[in-house]
CSV table of C-alpha atoms in Angstrom, one decimal:
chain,number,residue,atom,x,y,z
A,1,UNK,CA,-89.8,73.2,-121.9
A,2,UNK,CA,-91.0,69.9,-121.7
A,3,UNK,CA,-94.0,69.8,-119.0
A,4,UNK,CA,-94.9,67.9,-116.2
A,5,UNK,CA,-98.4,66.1,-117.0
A,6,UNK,CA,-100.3,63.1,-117.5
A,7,UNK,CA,-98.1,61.7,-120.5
A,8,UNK,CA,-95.1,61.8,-117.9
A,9,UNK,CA,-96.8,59.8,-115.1
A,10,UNK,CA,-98.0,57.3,-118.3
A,11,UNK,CA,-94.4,57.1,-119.1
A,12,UNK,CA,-93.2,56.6,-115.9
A,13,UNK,CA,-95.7,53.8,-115.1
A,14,UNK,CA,-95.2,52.1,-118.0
A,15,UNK,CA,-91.3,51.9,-117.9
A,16,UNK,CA,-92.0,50.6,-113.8
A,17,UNK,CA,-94.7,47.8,-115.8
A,18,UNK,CA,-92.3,46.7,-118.6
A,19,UNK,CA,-88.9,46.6,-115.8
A,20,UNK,CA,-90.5,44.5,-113.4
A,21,UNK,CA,-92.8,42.2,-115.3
A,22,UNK,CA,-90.1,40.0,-115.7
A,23,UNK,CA,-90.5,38.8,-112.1
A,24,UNK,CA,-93.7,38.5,-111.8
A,25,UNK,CA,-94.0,35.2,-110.6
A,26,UNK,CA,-91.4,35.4,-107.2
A,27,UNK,CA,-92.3,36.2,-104.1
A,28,UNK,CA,-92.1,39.8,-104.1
A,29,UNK,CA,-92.5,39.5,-100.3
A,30,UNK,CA,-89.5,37.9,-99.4
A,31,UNK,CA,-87.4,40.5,-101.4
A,32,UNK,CA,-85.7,43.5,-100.0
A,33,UNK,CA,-86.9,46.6,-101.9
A,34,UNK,CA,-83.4,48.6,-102.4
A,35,UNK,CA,-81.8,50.3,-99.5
A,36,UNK,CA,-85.4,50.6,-97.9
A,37,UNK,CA,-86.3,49.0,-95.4
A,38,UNK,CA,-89.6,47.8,-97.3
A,39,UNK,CA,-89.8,44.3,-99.4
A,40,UNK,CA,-90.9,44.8,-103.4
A,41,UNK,CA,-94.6,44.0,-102.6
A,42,UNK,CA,-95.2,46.3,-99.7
A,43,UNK,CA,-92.8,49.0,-102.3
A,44,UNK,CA,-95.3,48.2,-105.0
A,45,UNK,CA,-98.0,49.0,-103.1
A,46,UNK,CA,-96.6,52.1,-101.8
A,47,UNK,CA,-96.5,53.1,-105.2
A,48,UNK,CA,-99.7,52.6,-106.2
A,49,UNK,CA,-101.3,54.3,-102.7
A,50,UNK,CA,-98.9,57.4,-103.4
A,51,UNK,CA,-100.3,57.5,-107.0
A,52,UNK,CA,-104.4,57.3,-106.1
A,53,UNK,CA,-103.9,59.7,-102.9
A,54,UNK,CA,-102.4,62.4,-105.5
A,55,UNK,CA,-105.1,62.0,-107.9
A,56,UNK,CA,-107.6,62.1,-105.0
A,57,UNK,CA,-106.1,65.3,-103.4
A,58,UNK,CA,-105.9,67.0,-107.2
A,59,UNK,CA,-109.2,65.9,-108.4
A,60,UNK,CA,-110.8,66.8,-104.8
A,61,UNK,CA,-109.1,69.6,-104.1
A,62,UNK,CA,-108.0,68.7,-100.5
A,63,UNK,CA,-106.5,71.5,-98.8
A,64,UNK,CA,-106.0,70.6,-95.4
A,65,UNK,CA,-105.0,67.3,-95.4
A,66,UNK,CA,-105.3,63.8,-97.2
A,67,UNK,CA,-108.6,62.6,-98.7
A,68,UNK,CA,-109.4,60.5,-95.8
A,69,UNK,CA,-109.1,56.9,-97.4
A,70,UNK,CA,-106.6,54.1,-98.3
A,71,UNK,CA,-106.0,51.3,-100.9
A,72,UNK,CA,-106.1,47.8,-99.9
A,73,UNK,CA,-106.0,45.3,-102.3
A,74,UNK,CA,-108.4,42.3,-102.3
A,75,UNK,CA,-107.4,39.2,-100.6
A,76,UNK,CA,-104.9,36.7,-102.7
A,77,UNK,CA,-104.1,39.5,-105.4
A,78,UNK,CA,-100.9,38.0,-107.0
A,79,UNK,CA,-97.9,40.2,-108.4
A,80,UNK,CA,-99.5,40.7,-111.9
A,81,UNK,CA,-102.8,42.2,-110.4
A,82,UNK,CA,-100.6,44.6,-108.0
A,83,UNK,CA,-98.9,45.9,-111.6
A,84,UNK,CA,-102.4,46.5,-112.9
A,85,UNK,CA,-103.4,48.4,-109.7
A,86,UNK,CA,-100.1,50.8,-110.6
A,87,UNK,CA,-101.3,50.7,-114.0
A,88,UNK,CA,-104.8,52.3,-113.3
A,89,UNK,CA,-103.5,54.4,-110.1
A,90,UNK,CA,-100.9,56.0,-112.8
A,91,UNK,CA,-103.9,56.5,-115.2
A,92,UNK,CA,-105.8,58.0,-112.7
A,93,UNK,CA,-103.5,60.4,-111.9
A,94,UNK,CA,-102.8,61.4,-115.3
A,95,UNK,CA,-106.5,61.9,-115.7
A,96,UNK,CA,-106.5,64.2,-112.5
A,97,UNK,CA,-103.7,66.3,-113.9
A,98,UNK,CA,-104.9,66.4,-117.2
A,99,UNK,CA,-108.4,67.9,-115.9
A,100,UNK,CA,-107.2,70.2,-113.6
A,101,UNK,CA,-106.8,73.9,-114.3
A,102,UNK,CA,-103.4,75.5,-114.3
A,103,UNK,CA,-104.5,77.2,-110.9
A,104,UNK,CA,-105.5,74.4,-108.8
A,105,UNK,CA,-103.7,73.7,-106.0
A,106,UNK,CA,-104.0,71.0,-103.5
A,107,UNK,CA,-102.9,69.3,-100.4
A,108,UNK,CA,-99.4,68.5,-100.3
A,109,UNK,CA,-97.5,68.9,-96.6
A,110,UNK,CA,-93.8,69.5,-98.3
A,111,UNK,CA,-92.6,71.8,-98.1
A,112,UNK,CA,-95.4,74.8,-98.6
A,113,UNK,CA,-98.5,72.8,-98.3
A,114,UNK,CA,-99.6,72.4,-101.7
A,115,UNK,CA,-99.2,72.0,-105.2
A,116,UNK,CA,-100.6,72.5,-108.5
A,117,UNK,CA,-101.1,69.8,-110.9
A,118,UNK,CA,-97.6,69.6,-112.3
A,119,UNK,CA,-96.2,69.5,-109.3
A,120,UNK,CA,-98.8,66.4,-108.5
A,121,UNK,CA,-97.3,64.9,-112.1
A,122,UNK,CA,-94.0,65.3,-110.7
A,123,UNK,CA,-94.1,64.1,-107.3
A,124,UNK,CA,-96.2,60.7,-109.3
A,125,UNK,CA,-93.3,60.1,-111.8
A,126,UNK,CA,-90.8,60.7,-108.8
A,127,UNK,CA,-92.5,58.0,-106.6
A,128,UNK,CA,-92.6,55.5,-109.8
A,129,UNK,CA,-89.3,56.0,-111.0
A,130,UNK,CA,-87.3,55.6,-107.3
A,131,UNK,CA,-89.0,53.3,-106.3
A,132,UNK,CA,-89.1,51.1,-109.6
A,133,UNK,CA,-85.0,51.6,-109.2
A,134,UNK,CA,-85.5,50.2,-105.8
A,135,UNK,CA,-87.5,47.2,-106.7
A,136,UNK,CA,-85.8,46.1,-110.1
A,137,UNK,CA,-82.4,46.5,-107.6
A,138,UNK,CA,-83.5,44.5,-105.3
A,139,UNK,CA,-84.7,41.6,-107.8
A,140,UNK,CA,-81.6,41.9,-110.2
A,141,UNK,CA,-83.7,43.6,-112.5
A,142,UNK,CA,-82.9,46.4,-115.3
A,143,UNK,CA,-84.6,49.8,-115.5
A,144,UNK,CA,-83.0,53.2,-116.4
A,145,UNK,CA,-86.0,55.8,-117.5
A,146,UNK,CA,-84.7,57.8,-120.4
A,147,UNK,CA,-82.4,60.9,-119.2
A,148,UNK,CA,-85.2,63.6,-120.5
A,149,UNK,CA,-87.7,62.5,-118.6
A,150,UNK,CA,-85.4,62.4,-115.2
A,151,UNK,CA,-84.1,65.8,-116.5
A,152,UNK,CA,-87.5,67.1,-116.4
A,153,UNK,CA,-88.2,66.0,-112.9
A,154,UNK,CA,-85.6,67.6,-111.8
A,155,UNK,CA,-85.9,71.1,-113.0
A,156,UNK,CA,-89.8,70.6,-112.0
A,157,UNK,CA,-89.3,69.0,-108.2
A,158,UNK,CA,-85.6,69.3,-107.3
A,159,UNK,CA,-84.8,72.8,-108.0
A,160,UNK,CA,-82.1,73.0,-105.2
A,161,UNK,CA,-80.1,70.2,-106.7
A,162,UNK,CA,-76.9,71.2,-108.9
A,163,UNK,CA,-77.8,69.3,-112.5
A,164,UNK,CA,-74.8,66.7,-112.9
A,165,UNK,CA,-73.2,65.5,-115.8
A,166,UNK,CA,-76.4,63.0,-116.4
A,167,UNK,CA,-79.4,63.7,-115.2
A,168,UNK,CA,-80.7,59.9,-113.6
A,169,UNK,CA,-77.2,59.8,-112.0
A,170,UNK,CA,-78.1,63.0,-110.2
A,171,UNK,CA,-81.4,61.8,-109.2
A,172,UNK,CA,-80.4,59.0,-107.5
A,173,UNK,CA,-77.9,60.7,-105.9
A,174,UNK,CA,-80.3,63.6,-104.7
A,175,UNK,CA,-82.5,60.8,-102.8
A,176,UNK,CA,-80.0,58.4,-101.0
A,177,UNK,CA,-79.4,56.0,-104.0
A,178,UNK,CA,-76.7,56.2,-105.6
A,179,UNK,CA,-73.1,58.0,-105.3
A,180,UNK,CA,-72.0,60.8,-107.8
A,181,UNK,CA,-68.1,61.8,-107.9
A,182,UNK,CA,-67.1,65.1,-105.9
A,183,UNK,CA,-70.7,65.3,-103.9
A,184,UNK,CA,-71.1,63.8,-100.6
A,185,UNK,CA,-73.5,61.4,-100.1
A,186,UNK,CA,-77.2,62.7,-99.4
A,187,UNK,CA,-78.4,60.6,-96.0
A,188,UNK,CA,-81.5,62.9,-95.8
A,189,UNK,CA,-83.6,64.8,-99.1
A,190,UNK,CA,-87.2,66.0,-100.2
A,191,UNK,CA,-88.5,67.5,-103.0
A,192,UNK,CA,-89.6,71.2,-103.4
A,193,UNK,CA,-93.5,72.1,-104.6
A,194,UNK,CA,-92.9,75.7,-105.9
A,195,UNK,CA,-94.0,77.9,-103.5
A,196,UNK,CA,-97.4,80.4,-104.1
A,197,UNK,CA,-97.8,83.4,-101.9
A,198,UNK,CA,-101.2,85.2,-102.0
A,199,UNK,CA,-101.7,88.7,-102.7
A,200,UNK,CA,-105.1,90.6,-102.7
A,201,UNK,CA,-106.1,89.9,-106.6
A,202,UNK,CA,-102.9,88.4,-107.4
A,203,UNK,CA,-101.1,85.0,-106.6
A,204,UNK,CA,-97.4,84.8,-106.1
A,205,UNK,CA,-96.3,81.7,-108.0
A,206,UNK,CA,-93.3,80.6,-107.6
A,207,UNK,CA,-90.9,79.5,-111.3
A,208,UNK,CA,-89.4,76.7,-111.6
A,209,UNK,CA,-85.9,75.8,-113.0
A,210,UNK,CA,-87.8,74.7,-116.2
A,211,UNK,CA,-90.0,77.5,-116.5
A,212,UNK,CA,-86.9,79.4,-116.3
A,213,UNK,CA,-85.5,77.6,-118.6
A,214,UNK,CA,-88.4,78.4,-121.2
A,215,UNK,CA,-88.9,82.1,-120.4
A,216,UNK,CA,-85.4,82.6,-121.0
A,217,UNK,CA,-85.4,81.5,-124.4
A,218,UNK,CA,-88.5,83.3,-125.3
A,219,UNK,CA,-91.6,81.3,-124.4
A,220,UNK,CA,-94.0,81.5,-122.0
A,221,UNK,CA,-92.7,79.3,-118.8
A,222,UNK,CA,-95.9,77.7,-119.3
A,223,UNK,CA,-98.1,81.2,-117.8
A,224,UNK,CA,-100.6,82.5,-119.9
A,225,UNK,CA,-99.3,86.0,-120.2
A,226,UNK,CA,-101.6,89.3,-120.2
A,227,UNK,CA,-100.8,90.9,-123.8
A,228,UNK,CA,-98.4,88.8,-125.2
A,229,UNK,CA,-96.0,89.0,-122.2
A,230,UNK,CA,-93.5,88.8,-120.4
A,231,UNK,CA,-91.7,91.7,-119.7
A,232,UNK,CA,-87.8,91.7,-120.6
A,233,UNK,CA,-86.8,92.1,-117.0
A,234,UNK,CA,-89.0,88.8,-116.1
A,235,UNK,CA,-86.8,86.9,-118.9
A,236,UNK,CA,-83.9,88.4,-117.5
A,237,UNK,CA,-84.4,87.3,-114.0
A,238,UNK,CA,-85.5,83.6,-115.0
A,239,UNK,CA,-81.9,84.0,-116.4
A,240,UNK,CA,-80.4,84.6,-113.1
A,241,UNK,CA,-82.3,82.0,-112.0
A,242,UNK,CA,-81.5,79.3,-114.5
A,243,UNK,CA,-77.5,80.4,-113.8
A,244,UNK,CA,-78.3,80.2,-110.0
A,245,UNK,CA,-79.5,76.3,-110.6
A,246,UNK,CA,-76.8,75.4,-112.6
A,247,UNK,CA,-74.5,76.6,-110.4
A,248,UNK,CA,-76.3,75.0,-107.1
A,249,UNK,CA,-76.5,77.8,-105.1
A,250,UNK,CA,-80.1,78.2,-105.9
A,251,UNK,CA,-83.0,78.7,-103.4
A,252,UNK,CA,-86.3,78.8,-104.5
A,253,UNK,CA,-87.7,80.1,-101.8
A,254,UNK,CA,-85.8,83.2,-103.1
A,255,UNK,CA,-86.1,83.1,-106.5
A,256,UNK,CA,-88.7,84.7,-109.1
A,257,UNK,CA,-92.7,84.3,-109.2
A,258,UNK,CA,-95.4,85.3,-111.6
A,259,UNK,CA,-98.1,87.6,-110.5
A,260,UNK,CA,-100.8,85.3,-111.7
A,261,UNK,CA,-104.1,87.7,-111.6
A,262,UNK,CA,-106.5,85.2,-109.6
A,263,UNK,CA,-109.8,86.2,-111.2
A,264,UNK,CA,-108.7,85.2,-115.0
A,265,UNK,CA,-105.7,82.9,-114.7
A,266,UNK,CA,-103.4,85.5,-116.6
A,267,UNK,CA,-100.0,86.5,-115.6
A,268,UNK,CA,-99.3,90.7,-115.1
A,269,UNK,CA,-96.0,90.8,-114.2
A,270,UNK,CA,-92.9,88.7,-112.2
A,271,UNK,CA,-91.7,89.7,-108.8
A,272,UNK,CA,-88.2,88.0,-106.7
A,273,UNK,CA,-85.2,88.2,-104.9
A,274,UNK,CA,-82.3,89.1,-106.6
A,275,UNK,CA,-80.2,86.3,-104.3
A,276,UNK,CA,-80.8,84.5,-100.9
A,277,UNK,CA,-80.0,87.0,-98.4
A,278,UNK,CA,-76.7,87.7,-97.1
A,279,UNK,CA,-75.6,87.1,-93.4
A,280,UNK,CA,-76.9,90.0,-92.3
A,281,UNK,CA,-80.3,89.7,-93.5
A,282,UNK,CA,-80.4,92.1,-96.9
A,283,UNK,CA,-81.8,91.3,-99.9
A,284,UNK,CA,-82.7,93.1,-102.8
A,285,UNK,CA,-86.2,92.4,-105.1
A,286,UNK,CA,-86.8,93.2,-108.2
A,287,UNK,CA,-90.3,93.5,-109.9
A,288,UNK,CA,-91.9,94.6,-113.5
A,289,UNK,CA,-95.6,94.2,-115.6
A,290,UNK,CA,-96.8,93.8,-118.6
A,291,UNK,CA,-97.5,97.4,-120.4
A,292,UNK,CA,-101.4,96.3,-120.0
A,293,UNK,CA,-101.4,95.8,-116.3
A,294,UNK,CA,-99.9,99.1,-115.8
A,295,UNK,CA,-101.8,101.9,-113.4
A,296,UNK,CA,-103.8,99.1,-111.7
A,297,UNK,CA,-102.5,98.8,-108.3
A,298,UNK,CA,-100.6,95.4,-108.8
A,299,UNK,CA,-97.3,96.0,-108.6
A,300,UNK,CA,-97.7,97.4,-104.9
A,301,UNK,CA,-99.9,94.7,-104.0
A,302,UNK,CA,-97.5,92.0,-105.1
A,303,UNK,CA,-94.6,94.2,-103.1
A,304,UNK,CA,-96.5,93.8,-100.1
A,305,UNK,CA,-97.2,90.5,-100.2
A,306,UNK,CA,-93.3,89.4,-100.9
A,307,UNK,CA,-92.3,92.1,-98.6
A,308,UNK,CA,-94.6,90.9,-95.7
A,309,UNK,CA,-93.4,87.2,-96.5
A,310,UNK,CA,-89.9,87.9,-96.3
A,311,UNK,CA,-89.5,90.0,-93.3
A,312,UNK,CA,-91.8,87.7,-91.2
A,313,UNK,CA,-88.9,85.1,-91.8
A,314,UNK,CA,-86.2,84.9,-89.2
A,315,UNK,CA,-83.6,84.9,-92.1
A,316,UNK,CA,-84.4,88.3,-93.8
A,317,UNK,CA,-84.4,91.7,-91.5
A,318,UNK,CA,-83.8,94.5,-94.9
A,319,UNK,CA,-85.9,94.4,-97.9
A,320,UNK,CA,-84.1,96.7,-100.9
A,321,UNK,CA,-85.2,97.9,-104.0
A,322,UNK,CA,-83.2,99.9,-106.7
A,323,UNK,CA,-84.6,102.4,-109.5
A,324,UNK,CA,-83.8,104.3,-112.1
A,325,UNK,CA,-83.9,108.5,-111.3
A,326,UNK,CA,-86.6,108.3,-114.2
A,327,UNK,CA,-88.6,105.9,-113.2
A,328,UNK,CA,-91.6,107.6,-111.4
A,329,UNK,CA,-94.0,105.3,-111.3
A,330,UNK,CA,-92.0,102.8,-109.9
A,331,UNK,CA,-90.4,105.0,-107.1
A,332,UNK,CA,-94.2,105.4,-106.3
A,333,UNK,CA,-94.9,102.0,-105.9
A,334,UNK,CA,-92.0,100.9,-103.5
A,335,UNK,CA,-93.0,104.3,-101.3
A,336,UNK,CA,-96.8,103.0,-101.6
A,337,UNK,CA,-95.1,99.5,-100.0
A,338,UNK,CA,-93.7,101.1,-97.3
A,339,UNK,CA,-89.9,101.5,-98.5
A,340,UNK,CA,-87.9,104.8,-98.0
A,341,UNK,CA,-85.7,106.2,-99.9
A,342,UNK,CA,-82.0,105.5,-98.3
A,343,UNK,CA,-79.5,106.7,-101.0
A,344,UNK,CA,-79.1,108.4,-104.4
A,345,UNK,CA,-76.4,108.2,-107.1
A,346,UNK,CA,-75.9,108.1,-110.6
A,347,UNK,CA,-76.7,104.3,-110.5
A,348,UNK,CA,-80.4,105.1,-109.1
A,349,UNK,CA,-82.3,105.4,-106.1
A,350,UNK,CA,-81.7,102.8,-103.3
A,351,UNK,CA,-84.9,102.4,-101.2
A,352,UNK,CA,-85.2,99.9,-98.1
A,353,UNK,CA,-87.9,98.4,-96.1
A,354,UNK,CA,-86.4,97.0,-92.5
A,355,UNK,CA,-88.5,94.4,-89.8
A,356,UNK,CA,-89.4,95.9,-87.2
């Protein structure tokens, strides 16, 4: 798994430096930025704004809202100085991601209200990249960032976009700028923060198409497991999740999360949906720990907590939840959530949890 972090916004900055240096001495002003409605200088400075107000909310930990401030640059400031203000904003973003605990999350109002500090990384490279592709277009310049670093943003930021055949294609596709043969053309997009739901002691975190990726082959989806885990059934289902991706049908809402345990950082266990719901509203979740945080009270907590989020959406009216005859303690945790028993075979027990 390659991860989203300060090295990526350095890359990212310095590939937008090194594309558009070239015209540094036109009128940026006069130059339409792309298929925005922007010129290159106001772009430019877009860029850099976007890339200080993420490091601010990260390193602040603004929850609510932006820090309340904005970048101006001084009077006369010529094209070269507005690449050295990207330059620092990048580094100072890379800085805040690099500082930040794998926990923190911050202000961000797409589409869950926050995001850690890989998210921040990603939604910094995605902002440098675009719109370097929009500036360098718009002053017949070149600049293609290498295919594993747009590869990366995707599985970190787009994970309801299909993977195409190359991976910057894709991404300008997936924002308006570009065509890609046999999709329609996107007119509207945004990116997706993973989302975190919280539970009493635990945190719901929401994986990624990359972390998927990396639990599936045996590593650690970037989590700091609770004796050397995962679980098998967590690798499993960031299978399904991977294959769900690839295939485009994926919704992360509705995918798999780690029960991070809030008071140490460490992961217990993953919790998800087996699919999106079907049209009438069912959906089946699926949930294991680590052999060390067994007997503690977390896999009912994190039930709850998924089961409260899903059935206070207008989408979702039947929770289910299948288990094996044997498996006591878990039939004692989805009764302890609220579900009831609703049929038995030689498959399992089928327990359900409806809105009311």
């Amino acid at each position: 798994m390659r991860e989203m972090g300060g090295d990526q916004v350095e890359e990212a900055v310095a590939g937008c430096v090194a594309a558009l240096r070239p015209a540094v001495a036109r009128d940026w002003t006069g130059v339409q930025a792309g298929r925005l409605d922007w010129n290159c200088h106001d772009t430019a400075v877009h860029v850099a704004d976007d890339l200080i107000a993420y490091a601010a909310n990260l390193a602040g930990r603004a929850q609510d809202a932006y820090v309340p401030f904005e970048l101006r640059l001084d009077d006369g400031t010529d094209n070269s100085g507005l690449l050295h203000v990207i330059e620092t904003t990048g580094a100072l973003l890379a800085a805040a991601v690099r500082t930040a605990s794998r926990q923190v999350r911050a202000f961000h109002p797409f589409p869950f209200r926050s995001a850690d500090r890989a998210g921040f990384a990603a939604m910094g490279v995605a902002e440098v990249l675009l719109h370097t592709h929009d500036m360098a277009t718009g002053l017949g310049l070149a600049h293609r960032p290498s295919e594993e670093l747009a590869e990366s943003l995707l599985a970190w930021l787009f994970p309801h976009v299909q993977p195409g055949p190359a991976a910057w294609p894709t991404l300008l596709w997936a924002t308006g700028r570009g065509e890609l043969p046999g999709r329609a053309p996107v007119t509207g997009w945004r990116w997706h923060n993973n989302l975190v739901i919280p539970a009493e002691r635990l945190d719901l975190v929401g994986i990624r198409p990359a972390q998927a990726r990396d639990l599936r082959i045996g590593g650690d989806g970037g989590f700091e497991w609770l004796d050397g885990g995962p679980y098998e059934g967590t690798r499993d289902a960031a299978g399904f999740l991977l294959k769900a991706y690839e295939g485009g049908v994926h919704r992360p809402e509705f995918g798999v999360f780690a029960m991070v345990r809030r008071a140490d950082g460490r992961a217990v266990g993953g919790i998800g949906f087996h699919s999106a719901p079907d049209e009438e509203g069912r959906v089946e979740i699926g949930y294991d720990l680590t052999e060390a945080a067994r007997g503690h009270g977390y896999a009912t907590e994190a039930l709850r907590a998924l089961a409260d989020w899903a059935l206070d959406r207008d989408d979702v009216h039947t929770l289910f939840a299948t288990v094996e005859p044997s498996n006591t303690a878990s039939q004692a945790v989805v009764t302890r959530a609220g579900f009831g028993k609703v049929s038995e075979d030689e498959e399992g027990l089928a327990f359900a949890l409806r809105a009311e």
